[in-house]
Coordinates of C-alpha atoms and ligand atoms in Angstrom, one line a residue:
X1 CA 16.6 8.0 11.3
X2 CA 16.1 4.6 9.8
X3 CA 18.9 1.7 11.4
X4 CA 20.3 -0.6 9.8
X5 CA 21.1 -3.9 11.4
X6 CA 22.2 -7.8 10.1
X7 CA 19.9 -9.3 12.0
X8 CA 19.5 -12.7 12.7
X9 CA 16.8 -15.2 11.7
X10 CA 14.8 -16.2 15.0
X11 CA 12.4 -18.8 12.5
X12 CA 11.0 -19.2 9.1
X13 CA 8.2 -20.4 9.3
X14 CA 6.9 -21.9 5.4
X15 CA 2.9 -21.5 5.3
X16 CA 2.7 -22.8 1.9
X17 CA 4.3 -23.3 -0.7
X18 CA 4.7 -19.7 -1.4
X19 CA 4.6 -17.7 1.5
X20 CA 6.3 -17.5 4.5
X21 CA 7.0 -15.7 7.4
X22 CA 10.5 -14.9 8.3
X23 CA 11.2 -13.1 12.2
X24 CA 14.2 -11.5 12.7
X25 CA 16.0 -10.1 15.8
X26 CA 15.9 -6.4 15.0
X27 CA 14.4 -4.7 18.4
X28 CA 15.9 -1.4 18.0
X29 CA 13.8 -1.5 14.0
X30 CA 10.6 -3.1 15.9
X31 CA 10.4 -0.9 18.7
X32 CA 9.9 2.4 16.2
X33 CA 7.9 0.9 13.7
X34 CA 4.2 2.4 13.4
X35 CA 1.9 0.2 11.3
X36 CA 2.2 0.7 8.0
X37 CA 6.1 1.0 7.6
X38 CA 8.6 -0.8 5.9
X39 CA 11.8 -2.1 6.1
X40 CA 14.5 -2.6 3.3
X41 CA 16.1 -6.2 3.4
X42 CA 18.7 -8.1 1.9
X43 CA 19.3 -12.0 2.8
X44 CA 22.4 -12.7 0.7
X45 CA 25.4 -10.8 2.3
X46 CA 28.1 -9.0 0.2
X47 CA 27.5 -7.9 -3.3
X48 CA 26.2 -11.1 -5.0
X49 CA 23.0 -11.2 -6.5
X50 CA 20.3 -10.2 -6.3
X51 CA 22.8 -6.9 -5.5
X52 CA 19.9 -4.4 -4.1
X53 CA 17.5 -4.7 -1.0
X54 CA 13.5 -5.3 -1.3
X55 CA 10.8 -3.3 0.3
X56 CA 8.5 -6.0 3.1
X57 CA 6.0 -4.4 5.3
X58 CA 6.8 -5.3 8.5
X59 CA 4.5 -8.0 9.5
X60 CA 4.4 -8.7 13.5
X61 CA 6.4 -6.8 16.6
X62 CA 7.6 -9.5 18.3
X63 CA 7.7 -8.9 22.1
X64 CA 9.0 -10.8 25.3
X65 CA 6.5 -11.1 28.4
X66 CA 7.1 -7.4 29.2
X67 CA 5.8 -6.1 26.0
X68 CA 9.8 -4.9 25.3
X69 CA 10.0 -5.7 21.3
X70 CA 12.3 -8.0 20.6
X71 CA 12.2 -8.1 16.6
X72 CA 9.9 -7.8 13.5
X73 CA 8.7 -10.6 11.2
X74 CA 7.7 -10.3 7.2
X75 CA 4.7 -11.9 5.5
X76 CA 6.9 -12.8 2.4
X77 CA 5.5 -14.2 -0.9
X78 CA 7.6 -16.0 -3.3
X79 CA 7.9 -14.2 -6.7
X80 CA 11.8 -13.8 -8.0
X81 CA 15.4 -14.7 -6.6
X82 CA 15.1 -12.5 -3.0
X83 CA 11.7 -14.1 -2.0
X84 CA 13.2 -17.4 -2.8
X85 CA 15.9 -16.2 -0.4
X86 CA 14.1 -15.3 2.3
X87 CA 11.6 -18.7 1.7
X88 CA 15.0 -20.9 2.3
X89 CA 16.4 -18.7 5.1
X90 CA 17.6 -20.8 8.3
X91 CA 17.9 -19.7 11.6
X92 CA 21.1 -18.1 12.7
X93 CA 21.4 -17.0 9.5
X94 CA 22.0 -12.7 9.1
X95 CA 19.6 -10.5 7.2
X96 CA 20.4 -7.1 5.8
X97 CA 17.7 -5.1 7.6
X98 CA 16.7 -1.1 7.0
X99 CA 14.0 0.4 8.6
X100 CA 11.6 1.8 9.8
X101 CA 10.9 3.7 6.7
X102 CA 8.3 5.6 4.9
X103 CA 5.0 7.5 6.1
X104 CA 2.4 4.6 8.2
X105 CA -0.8 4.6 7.9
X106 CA -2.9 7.4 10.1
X107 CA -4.8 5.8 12.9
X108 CA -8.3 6.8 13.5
X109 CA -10.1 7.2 16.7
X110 CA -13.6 6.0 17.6
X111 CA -16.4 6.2 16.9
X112 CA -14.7 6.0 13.4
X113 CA -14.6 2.3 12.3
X114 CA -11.7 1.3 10.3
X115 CA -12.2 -1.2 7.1
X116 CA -9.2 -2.8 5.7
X117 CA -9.0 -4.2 2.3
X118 CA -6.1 -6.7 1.8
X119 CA -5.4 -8.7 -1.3
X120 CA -2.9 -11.6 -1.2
X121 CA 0.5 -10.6 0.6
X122 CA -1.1 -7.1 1.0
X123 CA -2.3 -8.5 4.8
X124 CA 1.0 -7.4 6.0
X125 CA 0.5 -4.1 7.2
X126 CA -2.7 -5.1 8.6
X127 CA -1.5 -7.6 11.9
X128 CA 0.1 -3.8 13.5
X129 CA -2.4 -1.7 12.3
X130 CA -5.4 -4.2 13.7
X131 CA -3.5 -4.1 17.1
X132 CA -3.5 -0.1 17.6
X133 CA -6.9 0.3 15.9
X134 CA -8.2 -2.4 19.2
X135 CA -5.7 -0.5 21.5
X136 CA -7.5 2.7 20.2
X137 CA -11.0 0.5 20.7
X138 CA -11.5 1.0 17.2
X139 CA -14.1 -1.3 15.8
X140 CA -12.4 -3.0 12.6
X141 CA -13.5 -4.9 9.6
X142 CA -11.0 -7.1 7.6
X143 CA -12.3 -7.7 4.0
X144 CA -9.3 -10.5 3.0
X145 CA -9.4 -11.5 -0.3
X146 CA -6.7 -14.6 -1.7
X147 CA -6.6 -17.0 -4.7
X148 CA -7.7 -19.9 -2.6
X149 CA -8.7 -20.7 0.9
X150 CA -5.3 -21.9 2.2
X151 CA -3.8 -18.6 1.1
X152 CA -5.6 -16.9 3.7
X153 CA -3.1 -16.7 6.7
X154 CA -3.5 -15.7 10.0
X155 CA -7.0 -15.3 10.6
X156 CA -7.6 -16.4 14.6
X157 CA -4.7 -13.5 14.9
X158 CA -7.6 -11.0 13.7
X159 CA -10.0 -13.2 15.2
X160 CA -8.7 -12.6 18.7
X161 CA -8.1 -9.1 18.1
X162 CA -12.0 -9.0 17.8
X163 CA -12.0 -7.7 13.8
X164 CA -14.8 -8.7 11.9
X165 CA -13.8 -10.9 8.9
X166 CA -14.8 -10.9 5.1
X167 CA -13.3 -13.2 2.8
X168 CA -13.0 -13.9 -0.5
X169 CA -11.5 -16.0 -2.6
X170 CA -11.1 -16.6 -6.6
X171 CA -11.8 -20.3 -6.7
X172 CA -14.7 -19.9 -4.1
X173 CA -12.9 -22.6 -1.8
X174 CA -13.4 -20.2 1.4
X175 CA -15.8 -16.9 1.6
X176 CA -17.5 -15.5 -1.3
X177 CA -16.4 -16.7 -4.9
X178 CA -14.7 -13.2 -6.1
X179 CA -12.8 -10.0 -5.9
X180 CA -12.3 -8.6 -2.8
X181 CA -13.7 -5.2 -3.7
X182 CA -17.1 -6.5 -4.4
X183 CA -18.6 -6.8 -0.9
X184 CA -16.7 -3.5 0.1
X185 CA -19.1 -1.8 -2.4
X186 CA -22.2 -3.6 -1.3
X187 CA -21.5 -2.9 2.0
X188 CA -20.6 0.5 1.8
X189 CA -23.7 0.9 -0.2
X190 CA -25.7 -0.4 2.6
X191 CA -24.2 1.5 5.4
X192 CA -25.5 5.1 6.7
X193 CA -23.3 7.8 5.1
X194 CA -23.6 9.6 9.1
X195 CA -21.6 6.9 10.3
X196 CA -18.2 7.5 9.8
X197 CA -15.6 5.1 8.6
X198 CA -12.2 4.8 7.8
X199 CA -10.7 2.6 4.6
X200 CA -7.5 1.3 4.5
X201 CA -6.3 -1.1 1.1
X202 CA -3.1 -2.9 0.7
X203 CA -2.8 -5.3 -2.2
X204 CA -1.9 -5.4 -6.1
X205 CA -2.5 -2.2 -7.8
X206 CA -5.6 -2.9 -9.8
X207 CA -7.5 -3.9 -6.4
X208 CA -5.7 -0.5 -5.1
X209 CA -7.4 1.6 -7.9
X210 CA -10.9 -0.3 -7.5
X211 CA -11.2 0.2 -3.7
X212 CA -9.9 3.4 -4.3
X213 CA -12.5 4.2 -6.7
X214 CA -15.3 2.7 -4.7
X215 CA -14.2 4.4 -1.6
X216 CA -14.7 7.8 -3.5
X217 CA -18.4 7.1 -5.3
X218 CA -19.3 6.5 -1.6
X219 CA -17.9 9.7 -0.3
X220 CA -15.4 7.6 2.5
X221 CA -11.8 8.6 2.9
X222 CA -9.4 6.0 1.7
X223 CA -5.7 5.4 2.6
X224 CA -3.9 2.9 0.1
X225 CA -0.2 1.0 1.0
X226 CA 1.2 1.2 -2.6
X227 CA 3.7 -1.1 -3.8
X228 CA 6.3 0.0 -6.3
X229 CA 9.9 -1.0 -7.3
X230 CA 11.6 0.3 -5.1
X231 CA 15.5 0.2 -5.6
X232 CA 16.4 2.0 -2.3
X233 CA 13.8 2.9 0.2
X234 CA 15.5 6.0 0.9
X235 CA 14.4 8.6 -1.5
X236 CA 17.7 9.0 -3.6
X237 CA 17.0 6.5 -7.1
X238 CA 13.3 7.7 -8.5
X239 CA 12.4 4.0 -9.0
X240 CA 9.2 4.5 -7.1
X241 CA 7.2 7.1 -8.3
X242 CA 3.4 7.4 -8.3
X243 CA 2.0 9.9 -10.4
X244 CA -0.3 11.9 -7.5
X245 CA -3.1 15.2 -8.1
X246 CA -1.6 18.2 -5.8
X247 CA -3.7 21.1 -4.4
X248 CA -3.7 22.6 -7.8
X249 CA -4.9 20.1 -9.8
X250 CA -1.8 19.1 -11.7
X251 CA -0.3 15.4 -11.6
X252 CA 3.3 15.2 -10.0
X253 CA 5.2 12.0 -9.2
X254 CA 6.2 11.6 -5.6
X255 CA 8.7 9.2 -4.5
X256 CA 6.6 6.4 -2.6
X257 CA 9.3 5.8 -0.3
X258 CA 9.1 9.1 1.5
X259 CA 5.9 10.1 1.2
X260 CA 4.1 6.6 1.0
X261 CA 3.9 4.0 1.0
X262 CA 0.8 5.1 2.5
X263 CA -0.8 7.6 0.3
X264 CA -4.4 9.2 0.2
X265 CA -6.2 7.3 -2.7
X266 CA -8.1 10.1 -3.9
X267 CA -4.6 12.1 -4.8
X268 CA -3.5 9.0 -6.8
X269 CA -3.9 9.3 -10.5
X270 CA -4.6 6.0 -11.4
X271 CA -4.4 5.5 -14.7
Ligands
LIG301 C1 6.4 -0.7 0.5 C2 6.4 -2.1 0.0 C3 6.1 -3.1 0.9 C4 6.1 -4.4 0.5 N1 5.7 -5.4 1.4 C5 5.7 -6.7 1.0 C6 5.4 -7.7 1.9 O1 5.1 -7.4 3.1 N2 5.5 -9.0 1.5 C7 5.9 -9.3 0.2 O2 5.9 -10.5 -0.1 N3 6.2 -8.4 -0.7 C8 6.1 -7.1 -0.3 N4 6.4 -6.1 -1.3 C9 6.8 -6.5 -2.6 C10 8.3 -7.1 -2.6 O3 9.1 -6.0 -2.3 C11 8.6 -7.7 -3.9 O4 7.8 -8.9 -4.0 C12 10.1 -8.1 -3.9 O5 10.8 -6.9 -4.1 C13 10.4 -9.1 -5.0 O6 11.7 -9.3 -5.0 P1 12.3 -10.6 -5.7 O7 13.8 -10.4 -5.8 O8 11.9 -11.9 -5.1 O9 11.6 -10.6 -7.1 P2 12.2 -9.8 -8.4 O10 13.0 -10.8 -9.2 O11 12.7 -8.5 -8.0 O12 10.8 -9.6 -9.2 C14 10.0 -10.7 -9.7 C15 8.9 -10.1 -10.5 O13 8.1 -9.3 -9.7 C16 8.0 -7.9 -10.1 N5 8.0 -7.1 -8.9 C17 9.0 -6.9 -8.1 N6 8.6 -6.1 -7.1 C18 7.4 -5.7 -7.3 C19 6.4 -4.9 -6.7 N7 6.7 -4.2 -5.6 N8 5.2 -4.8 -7.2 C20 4.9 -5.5 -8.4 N9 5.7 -6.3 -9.0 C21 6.9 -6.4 -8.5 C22 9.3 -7.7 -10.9 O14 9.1 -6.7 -11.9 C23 9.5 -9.1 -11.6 O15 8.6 -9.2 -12.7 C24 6.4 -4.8 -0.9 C25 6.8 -3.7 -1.8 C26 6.7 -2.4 -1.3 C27 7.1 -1.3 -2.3
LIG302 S1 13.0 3.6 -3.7 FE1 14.7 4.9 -4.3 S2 13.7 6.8 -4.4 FE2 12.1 5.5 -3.7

């Protein structure tokens, strides 16, 4: 059962002009969130707008000494009248917080390596799912791709967690000048098809659909993080819906909430 908490803002801590990372004291949410989960959050109180909650992957389980979880954090990005919200919130101050929700990403186990594709804010999910892939002693690859090179965040966290780093960026300021998807073909293309390998993506759609696509000319399972409107997180208002391929060929929409976010790319009908 997903709890729901006003939970206090430990920090907010600005990392650009954009995006931010916002903690908040919500243990009970932190300590049953698996990597790739969610949380529903709303920084104005009452019914003022912006009236519904947003969808954030949650970011970081923050722990005391003891390893007890003592809250979550959100990557945020700045894009409408919540983010702006959350950029400005000040400690002490209550967020609406629902989670954990949806399905998280499935871990794999050596000796499969795990890739993970992240464009922009689409790191989020990959901080929690980096730490149980090492806990697992899962040998990890981070291909992070971002606009410019101080949009890539948090990359001694990775670093220190002993995952390989490719990055990319648009303006060529940091990495290689591109998409993100481009060295996950070439090195998918050079790596032996015996050795087996997981891909996880979380980023804007049209990065979704290309790693997704990729992933399936070389043969490799992909898991995607999709991110739709969501206007409730709880399966009850249809805004979500991604159009999937079931066992008998036909397209249905599932509600990404329930049975995503994380959703097996090669069910997807992309376009
Ligand atoms: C499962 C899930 C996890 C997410 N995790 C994160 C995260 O960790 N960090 C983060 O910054 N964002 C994340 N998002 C996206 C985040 O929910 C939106 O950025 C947020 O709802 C925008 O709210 P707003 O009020 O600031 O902007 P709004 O005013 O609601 O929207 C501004 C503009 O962005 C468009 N928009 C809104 N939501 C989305 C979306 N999901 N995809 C594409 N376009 C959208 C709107 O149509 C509008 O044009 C996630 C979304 C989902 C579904
Ligand atoms: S967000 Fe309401 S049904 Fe998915």
């Amino acid at each position: 059962m997903p709890i729901d908490v006003a939970a206090e803002v430990i920090a907010n801590r600005q990392l650009s002009s954009d995006y931010n990372v916002l903690a908040l004291a919500a243990p009970a949410i932190a300590a049953a969130s698996a990597p790739g989960q969610f949380v529903m959050i709303k920084a104005n109180t009452g019914s003022n707008d912006p009236l519904l909650r947003r969808p954030f992957s949650v970011f970081e389980i923050l722990r005391a000494v003891d390893g007890t979880a003592t809250g979550l954090s959100i990557l945020s990005k700045r894009i409408g009248a919540s983010t702006q919200l959350l950029y400005d919130a000040r400690p002490g101050q209550p967020v609406a917080c629902l989670g954990p929700l949806g399905r998280p990403f499935t871990i794999v186990e050596p000796p499969t390596e795990a890739w993970m594709i992240a464009g922009g804010v689409g790191l989020a999910p990959f901080a929690t799912l980096a730490e149980s892939l090492r806990a697992r002693g899962v040998r990890s690859t981070l291909f992070y791709g971002a606009r410019r090179a101080a949009e890539l965040f948090h990359l001694d966290f990775f670093r220190a967690l002993d995952v390989e780093l490719v990055l990319t960026t648009e303006d060529g300021s940091a990495g290689e000048t591109g998409r993100v998807v481009a060295p996950l073909d070439r090195q998918l293309a050079s790596r032996s098809a015996r050795a087996p390998l997981m891909i996880y993506a979380c980023g804007p759609e049209r990065m979704l659909a290309a790693a997704s696509r990729i992933a399936a000319r070389h043969g490799r399972p992909c898991q995607v993080s999709v991110e739709r409107i969501m206007g409730c997180g709880l399966g009850g208002c249809y805004s979500c819906v991604v159009p999937m391929r079931g066992d008998d060929g036909q397209s249905h929409h599932v509600r990404s909430c329930l049975a995503g976010p994380v959703l097996a790319a090669d069910r997807i009908v992309w376009d």
